[in-house]
């Protein structure tokens, strides 16, 4: 069964700026340009026969286009031993409404989701066992503005595990209004 998630793609020029954050940090598995995105909602494994149903329900959503800004970096976990390093995304009302609408419509189809609050971000690096400190990176980039961009669509990705990390394939694009 394919592993699916909804996401917003990041423009190439912002990805290039995000990639410049890379630094030698013990245990960091840096994301490639192709892996940089903003996850809206993770569905997990979905049977092939349900993918069409998911897409049909999501196509019926009427949500407005909006602008996002990517700025600053932070981490999940302590800076001395992080789990993830991420770039911040301005949590505008339209972004939060889109994520909530997806969660609502897909919850109606029986999908269950993590109950933690949605914290929009772009994952830059993941850490496993050996974790080096990212404190210096946080200091250097806490107020870095990576850019703003219009969000006119979101995508349904299929995630496939590969030797260099996950590979994401767009299954469908969903236009926003306006």
mmCIF file of N, CA and C in Angstrom, residues 89-172:
data_model
loop_
_atom_site.group_PDB
_atom_site.id
_atom_site.type_symbol
_atom_site.label_atom_id
_atom_site.label_comp_id
_atom_site.label_asym_id
_atom_site.label_seq_id
_atom_site.Cartn_x
_atom_site.Cartn_y
_atom_site.Cartn_z
ATOM 1 N N UNK A 89 7.362 28.465 9.010
ATOM 2 C CA UNK A 89 6.403 28.929 8.005
ATOM 3 C C UNK A 89 5.363 29.756 8.732
ATOM 4 N N UNK A 90 5.083 30.942 8.185
ATOM 5 C CA UNK A 90 4.079 31.791 8.831
ATOM 6 C C UNK A 90 2.734 31.068 8.815
ATOM 7 N N UNK A 91 2.155 30.839 9.977
ATOM 8 C CA UNK A 91 0.899 30.069 10.044
ATOM 9 C C UNK A 91 -0.318 30.965 9.790
ATOM 10 N N UNK A 92 -0.479 31.402 8.535
ATOM 11 C CA UNK A 92 -1.609 32.264 8.208
ATOM 12 C C UNK A 92 -2.918 31.496 8.365
ATOM 13 N N UNK A 93 -3.988 32.241 8.571
ATOM 14 C CA UNK A 93 -5.302 31.638 8.792
ATOM 15 C C UNK A 93 -5.719 30.722 7.645
ATOM 16 N N UNK A 94 -5.401 31.113 6.408
ATOM 17 C CA UNK A 94 -5.789 30.291 5.253
ATOM 18 C C UNK A 94 -5.082 28.940 5.244
ATOM 19 N N UNK A 95 -3.806 28.929 5.642
ATOM 20 C CA UNK A 95 -3.062 27.665 5.735
ATOM 21 C C UNK A 95 -3.686 26.768 6.804
ATOM 22 N N UNK A 96 -3.960 27.337 7.960
ATOM 23 C CA UNK A 96 -4.565 26.556 9.041
ATOM 24 C C UNK A 96 -5.950 26.051 8.645
ATOM 25 N N UNK A 97 -6.713 26.875 7.923
ATOM 26 C CA UNK A 97 -8.050 26.467 7.476
ATOM 27 C C UNK A 97 -7.964 25.328 6.465
ATOM 28 N N UNK A 98 -6.986 25.378 5.562
ATOM 29 C CA UNK A 98 -6.799 24.306 4.582
ATOM 30 C C UNK A 98 -6.465 22.999 5.286
ATOM 31 N N UNK A 99 -5.545 23.046 6.226
ATOM 32 C CA UNK A 99 -5.166 21.835 6.943
ATOM 33 C C UNK A 99 -6.357 21.272 7.720
ATOM 34 N N UNK A 100 -7.120 22.139 8.371
ATOM 35 C CA UNK A 100 -8.293 21.698 9.144
ATOM 36 C C UNK A 100 -9.364 21.105 8.225
ATOM 37 N N UNK A 101 -9.559 21.692 7.055
ATOM 38 C CA UNK A 101 -10.561 21.176 6.109
ATOM 39 C C UNK A 101 -10.167 19.791 5.607
ATOM 40 N N UNK A 102 -8.880 19.610 5.301
ATOM 41 C CA UNK A 102 -8.404 18.287 4.882
ATOM 42 C C UNK A 102 -8.626 17.256 5.986
ATOM 43 N N UNK A 103 -8.272 17.632 7.191
ATOM 44 C CA UNK A 103 -8.421 16.729 8.334
ATOM 45 C C UNK A 103 -9.888 16.365 8.539
ATOM 46 N N UNK A 104 -10.769 17.344 8.381
ATOM 47 C CA UNK A 104 -12.205 17.130 8.574
ATOM 48 C C UNK A 104 -12.775 16.195 7.506
ATOM 49 N N UNK A 105 -12.518 16.495 6.240
ATOM 50 C CA UNK A 105 -13.102 15.694 5.168
ATOM 51 C C UNK A 105 -12.546 14.269 5.166
ATOM 52 N N UNK A 106 -11.267 14.123 5.431
ATOM 53 C CA UNK A 106 -10.672 12.783 5.419
ATOM 54 C C UNK A 106 -10.975 12.015 6.699
ATOM 55 N N UNK A 107 -11.154 12.732 7.794
ATOM 56 C CA UNK A 107 -11.633 12.079 9.015
ATOM 57 C C UNK A 107 -13.007 11.478 8.786
ATOM 58 N N UNK A 108 -13.823 12.149 7.971
ATOM 59 C CA UNK A 108 -15.147 11.635 7.616
ATOM 60 C C UNK A 108 -15.094 10.355 6.808
ATOM 61 N N UNK A 109 -13.942 10.099 6.186
ATOM 62 C CA UNK A 109 -13.754 8.848 5.439
ATOM 63 C C UNK A 109 -13.154 7.747 6.311
ATOM 64 N N UNK A 110 -12.956 8.055 7.584
ATOM 65 C CA UNK A 110 -12.444 7.047 8.513
ATOM 66 C C UNK A 110 -10.959 7.111 8.792
ATOM 67 N N UNK A 111 -10.253 8.089 8.225
ATOM 68 C CA UNK A 111 -8.824 8.217 8.527
ATOM 69 C C UNK A 111 -8.656 8.797 9.924
ATOM 70 N N UNK A 112 -7.619 8.333 10.615
ATOM 71 C CA UNK A 112 -7.321 8.842 11.950
ATOM 72 C C UNK A 112 -5.993 9.569 11.898
ATOM 73 N N UNK A 113 -5.913 10.677 12.662
ATOM 74 C CA UNK A 113 -4.732 11.529 12.599
ATOM 75 C C UNK A 113 -4.157 11.780 13.972
ATOM 76 N N UNK A 114 -2.875 12.149 13.959
ATOM 77 C CA UNK A 114 -2.177 12.578 15.161
ATOM 78 C C UNK A 114 -2.959 13.736 15.776
ATOM 79 N N UNK A 115 -3.113 13.739 17.082
ATOM 80 C CA UNK A 115 -3.898 14.774 17.755
ATOM 81 C C UNK A 115 -3.087 16.008 18.133
ATOM 82 N N UNK A 116 -1.785 15.984 17.877
ATOM 83 C CA UNK A 116 -0.965 17.162 18.171
ATOM 84 C C UNK A 116 -1.385 18.328 17.288
ATOM 85 N N UNK A 117 -1.194 19.535 17.786
ATOM 86 C CA UNK A 117 -1.519 20.735 17.020
ATOM 87 C C UNK A 117 -0.644 20.809 15.771
ATOM 88 N N UNK A 118 -1.204 21.304 14.699
ATOM 89 C CA UNK A 118 -0.485 21.492 13.439
ATOM 90 C C UNK A 118 0.541 22.608 13.599
ATOM 91 N N UNK A 119 1.813 22.283 13.358
ATOM 92 C CA UNK A 119 2.907 23.263 13.430
ATOM 93 C C UNK A 119 3.574 23.308 12.067
ATOM 94 N N UNK A 120 3.142 24.223 11.209
ATOM 95 C CA UNK A 120 3.678 24.247 9.849
ATOM 96 C C UNK A 120 5.180 24.510 9.827
ATOM 97 N N UNK A 121 5.899 23.699 9.051
ATOM 98 C CA UNK A 121 7.348 23.823 8.950
ATOM 99 C C UNK A 121 7.848 23.060 7.729
ATOM 100 N N UNK A 122 9.079 23.329 7.357
ATOM 101 C CA UNK A 122 9.764 22.612 6.281
ATOM 102 C C UNK A 122 10.945 21.901 6.929
ATOM 103 N N UNK A 123 10.916 20.569 6.950
ATOM 104 C CA UNK A 123 12.002 19.809 7.574
ATOM 105 C C UNK A 123 13.278 19.951 6.739
ATOM 106 N N UNK A 124 14.354 20.359 7.421
ATOM 107 C CA UNK A 124 15.659 20.523 6.771
ATOM 108 C C UNK A 124 16.567 19.323 7.015
ATOM 109 N N UNK A 125 16.505 18.761 8.230
ATOM 110 C CA UNK A 125 17.352 17.613 8.578
ATOM 111 C C UNK A 125 16.648 16.770 9.627
ATOM 112 N N UNK A 126 16.914 15.488 9.578
ATOM 113 C CA UNK A 126 16.402 14.546 10.579
ATOM 114 C C UNK A 126 17.609 13.952 11.291
ATOM 115 N N UNK A 127 17.407 13.572 12.548
ATOM 116 C CA UNK A 127 18.490 13.010 13.344
ATOM 117 C C UNK A 127 18.049 11.664 13.903
ATOM 118 N N UNK A 128 18.974 10.716 13.934
ATOM 119 C CA UNK A 128 18.698 9.411 14.541
ATOM 120 C C UNK A 128 19.390 9.352 15.902
ATOM 121 N N UNK A 129 20.251 8.373 16.093
ATOM 122 C CA UNK A 129 20.877 8.153 17.402
ATOM 123 C C UNK A 129 21.888 9.233 17.763
ATOM 124 N N UNK A 130 22.925 9.360 16.972
ATOM 125 C CA UNK A 130 23.979 10.333 17.273
ATOM 126 C C UNK A 130 23.475 11.709 16.851
ATOM 127 N N UNK A 131 23.330 12.619 17.825
ATOM 128 C CA UNK A 131 22.766 13.926 17.524
ATOM 129 C C UNK A 131 23.722 15.027 17.960
ATOM 130 N N UNK A 132 24.191 15.798 16.997
ATOM 131 C CA UNK A 132 25.035 16.932 17.317
ATOM 132 C C UNK A 132 24.175 18.162 17.592
ATOM 133 N N UNK A 133 24.777 19.149 18.188
ATOM 134 C CA UNK A 133 24.064 20.374 18.542
ATOM 135 C C UNK A 133 23.781 21.229 17.304
ATOM 136 N N UNK A 134 22.593 21.827 17.280
ATOM 137 C CA UNK A 134 22.224 22.762 16.219
ATOM 138 C C UNK A 134 22.114 24.184 16.774
ATOM 139 N N UNK A 135 22.602 24.397 18.000
ATOM 140 C CA UNK A 135 22.482 25.712 18.650
ATOM 141 C C UNK A 135 23.094 26.823 17.799
ATOM 142 N N UNK A 136 24.258 26.586 17.208
ATOM 143 C CA UNK A 136 24.906 27.623 16.399
ATOM 144 C C UNK A 136 24.078 27.937 15.148
ATOM 145 N N UNK A 137 23.506 26.897 14.522
ATOM 146 C CA UNK A 137 22.651 27.126 13.358
ATOM 147 C C UNK A 137 21.414 27.935 13.736
ATOM 148 N N UNK A 138 20.826 27.614 14.889
ATOM 149 C CA UNK A 138 19.655 28.358 15.343
ATOM 150 C C UNK A 138 20.015 29.824 15.549
ATOM 151 N N UNK A 139 21.159 30.084 16.148
ATOM 152 C CA UNK A 139 21.605 31.471 16.356
ATOM 153 C C UNK A 139 21.836 32.184 15.027
ATOM 154 N N UNK A 140 22.483 31.495 14.094
ATOM 155 C CA UNK A 140 22.825 32.108 12.808
ATOM 156 C C UNK A 140 21.602 32.405 11.935
ATOM 157 N N UNK A 141 20.556 31.600 12.066
ATOM 158 C CA UNK A 141 19.423 31.703 11.132
ATOM 159 C C UNK A 141 18.076 31.991 11.792
ATOM 160 N N UNK A 142 18.084 32.406 13.052
ATOM 161 C CA UNK A 142 16.805 32.610 13.735
ATOM 162 C C UNK A 142 15.928 33.659 13.056
ATOM 163 N N UNK A 143 16.533 34.629 12.375
ATOM 164 C CA UNK A 143 15.730 35.655 11.715
ATOM 165 C C UNK A 143 15.953 35.686 10.201
ATOM 166 N N UNK A 144 16.556 34.638 9.631
ATOM 167 C CA UNK A 144 16.770 34.580 8.184
ATOM 168 C C UNK A 144 15.431 34.458 7.475
ATOM 169 N N UNK A 145 15.214 35.322 6.493
ATOM 170 C CA UNK A 145 14.009 35.240 5.675
ATOM 171 C C UNK A 145 14.382 34.505 4.398
ATOM 172 N N UNK A 146 13.780 33.346 4.182
ATOM 173 C CA UNK A 146 14.080 32.525 3.012
ATOM 174 C C UNK A 146 13.214 32.887 1.815
ATOM 175 N N UNK A 147 12.143 33.636 2.060
ATOM 176 C CA UNK A 147 11.293 34.105 0.963
ATOM 177 C C UNK A 147 9.819 33.835 1.197
ATOM 178 N N UNK A 148 9.022 34.557 0.418
ATOM 179 C CA UNK A 148 7.563 34.395 0.445
ATOM 180 C C UNK A 148 7.126 33.907 -0.931
ATOM 181 N N UNK A 149 5.974 33.255 -0.981
ATOM 182 C CA UNK A 149 5.475 32.751 -2.261
ATOM 183 C C UNK A 149 3.958 32.572 -2.212
ATOM 184 N N UNK A 150 3.317 32.673 -3.387
ATOM 185 C CA UNK A 150 1.880 32.435 -3.447
ATOM 186 C C UNK A 150 1.610 30.928 -3.470
ATOM 187 N N UNK A 151 0.631 30.497 -2.715
ATOM 188 C CA UNK A 151 0.215 29.090 -2.707
ATOM 189 C C UNK A 151 -1.081 29.016 -3.502
ATOM 190 N N UNK A 152 -1.003 28.423 -4.682
ATOM 191 C CA UNK A 152 -2.161 28.330 -5.568
ATOM 192 C C UNK A 152 -2.646 26.905 -5.735
ATOM 193 N N UNK A 153 -1.915 25.972 -5.124
ATOM 194 C CA UNK A 153 -2.303 24.564 -5.181
ATOM 195 C C UNK A 153 -1.615 23.799 -4.058
ATOM 196 N N UNK A 154 -2.113 22.612 -3.801
ATOM 197 C CA UNK A 154 -1.438 21.673 -2.916
ATOM 198 C C UNK A 154 -1.452 20.328 -3.616
ATOM 199 N N UNK A 155 -0.653 19.386 -3.115
ATOM 200 C CA UNK A 155 -0.485 18.118 -3.820
ATOM 201 C C UNK A 155 -0.701 16.921 -2.894
ATOM 202 N N UNK A 156 -1.038 15.802 -3.507
ATOM 203 C CA UNK A 156 -1.060 14.515 -2.825
ATOM 204 C C UNK A 156 0.193 13.789 -3.280
ATOM 205 N N UNK A 157 1.063 13.499 -2.323
ATOM 206 C CA UNK A 157 2.312 12.793 -2.599
ATOM 207 C C UNK A 157 2.207 11.338 -2.177
ATOM 208 N N UNK A 158 2.922 10.493 -2.924
ATOM 209 C CA UNK A 158 3.198 9.130 -2.496
ATOM 210 C C UNK A 158 4.642 9.111 -2.042
ATOM 211 N N UNK A 159 4.903 8.559 -0.869
ATOM 212 C CA UNK A 159 6.245 8.469 -0.315
ATOM 213 C C UNK A 159 6.743 7.036 -0.442
ATOM 214 N N UNK A 160 7.923 6.895 -1.045
ATOM 215 C CA UNK A 160 8.548 5.580 -1.207
ATOM 216 C C UNK A 160 9.928 5.638 -0.570
ATOM 217 N N UNK A 161 10.231 4.677 0.292
ATOM 218 C CA UNK A 161 11.539 4.636 0.937
ATOM 219 C C UNK A 161 12.603 4.271 -0.085
ATOM 220 N N UNK A 162 13.694 5.038 -0.059
ATOM 221 C CA UNK A 162 14.813 4.773 -0.962
ATOM 222 C C UNK A 162 16.124 4.798 -0.196
ATOM 223 N N UNK A 163 17.214 4.469 -0.857
ATOM 224 C CA UNK A 163 18.523 4.436 -0.225
ATOM 225 C C UNK A 163 18.968 5.793 0.295
ATOM 226 N N UNK A 164 18.571 6.873 -0.395
ATOM 227 C CA UNK A 164 18.951 8.221 0.013
ATOM 228 C C UNK A 164 17.837 8.927 0.763
ATOM 229 N N UNK A 165 16.931 8.164 1.342
ATOM 230 C CA UNK A 165 15.785 8.762 2.037
ATOM 231 C C UNK A 165 14.526 8.577 1.206
ATOM 232 N N UNK A 166 13.473 9.198 1.621
ATOM 233 C CA UNK A 166 12.195 9.048 0.937
ATOM 234 C C UNK A 166 12.190 9.753 -0.418
ATOM 235 N N UNK A 167 11.487 9.130 -1.358
ATOM 236 C CA UNK A 167 11.265 9.709 -2.679
ATOM 237 C C UNK A 167 9.783 10.042 -2.771
ATOM 238 N N UNK A 168 9.475 11.281 -3.173
ATOM 239 C CA UNK A 168 8.096 11.745 -3.220
ATOM 240 C C UNK A 168 7.632 11.882 -4.662
ATOM 241 N N UNK A 169 6.484 11.281 -4.952
ATOM 242 C CA UNK A 169 5.898 11.323 -6.285
ATOM 243 C C UNK A 169 4.530 11.986 -6.185
ATOM 244 N N UNK A 170 4.280 12.995 -7.018
ATOM 245 C CA UNK A 170 2.981 13.675 -7.028
ATOM 246 C C UNK A 170 1.949 12.755 -7.675
ATOM 247 N N UNK A 171 0.864 12.467 -6.935
ATOM 248 C CA UNK A 171 -0.231 11.678 -7.487
ATOM 249 C C UNK A 171 -1.306 12.576 -8.085
ATOM 250 N N UNK A 172 -1.544 13.724 -7.447
ATOM 251 C CA UNK A 172 -2.541 14.660 -7.969
ATOM 252 C C UNK A 172 -2.285 16.044 -7.391
#
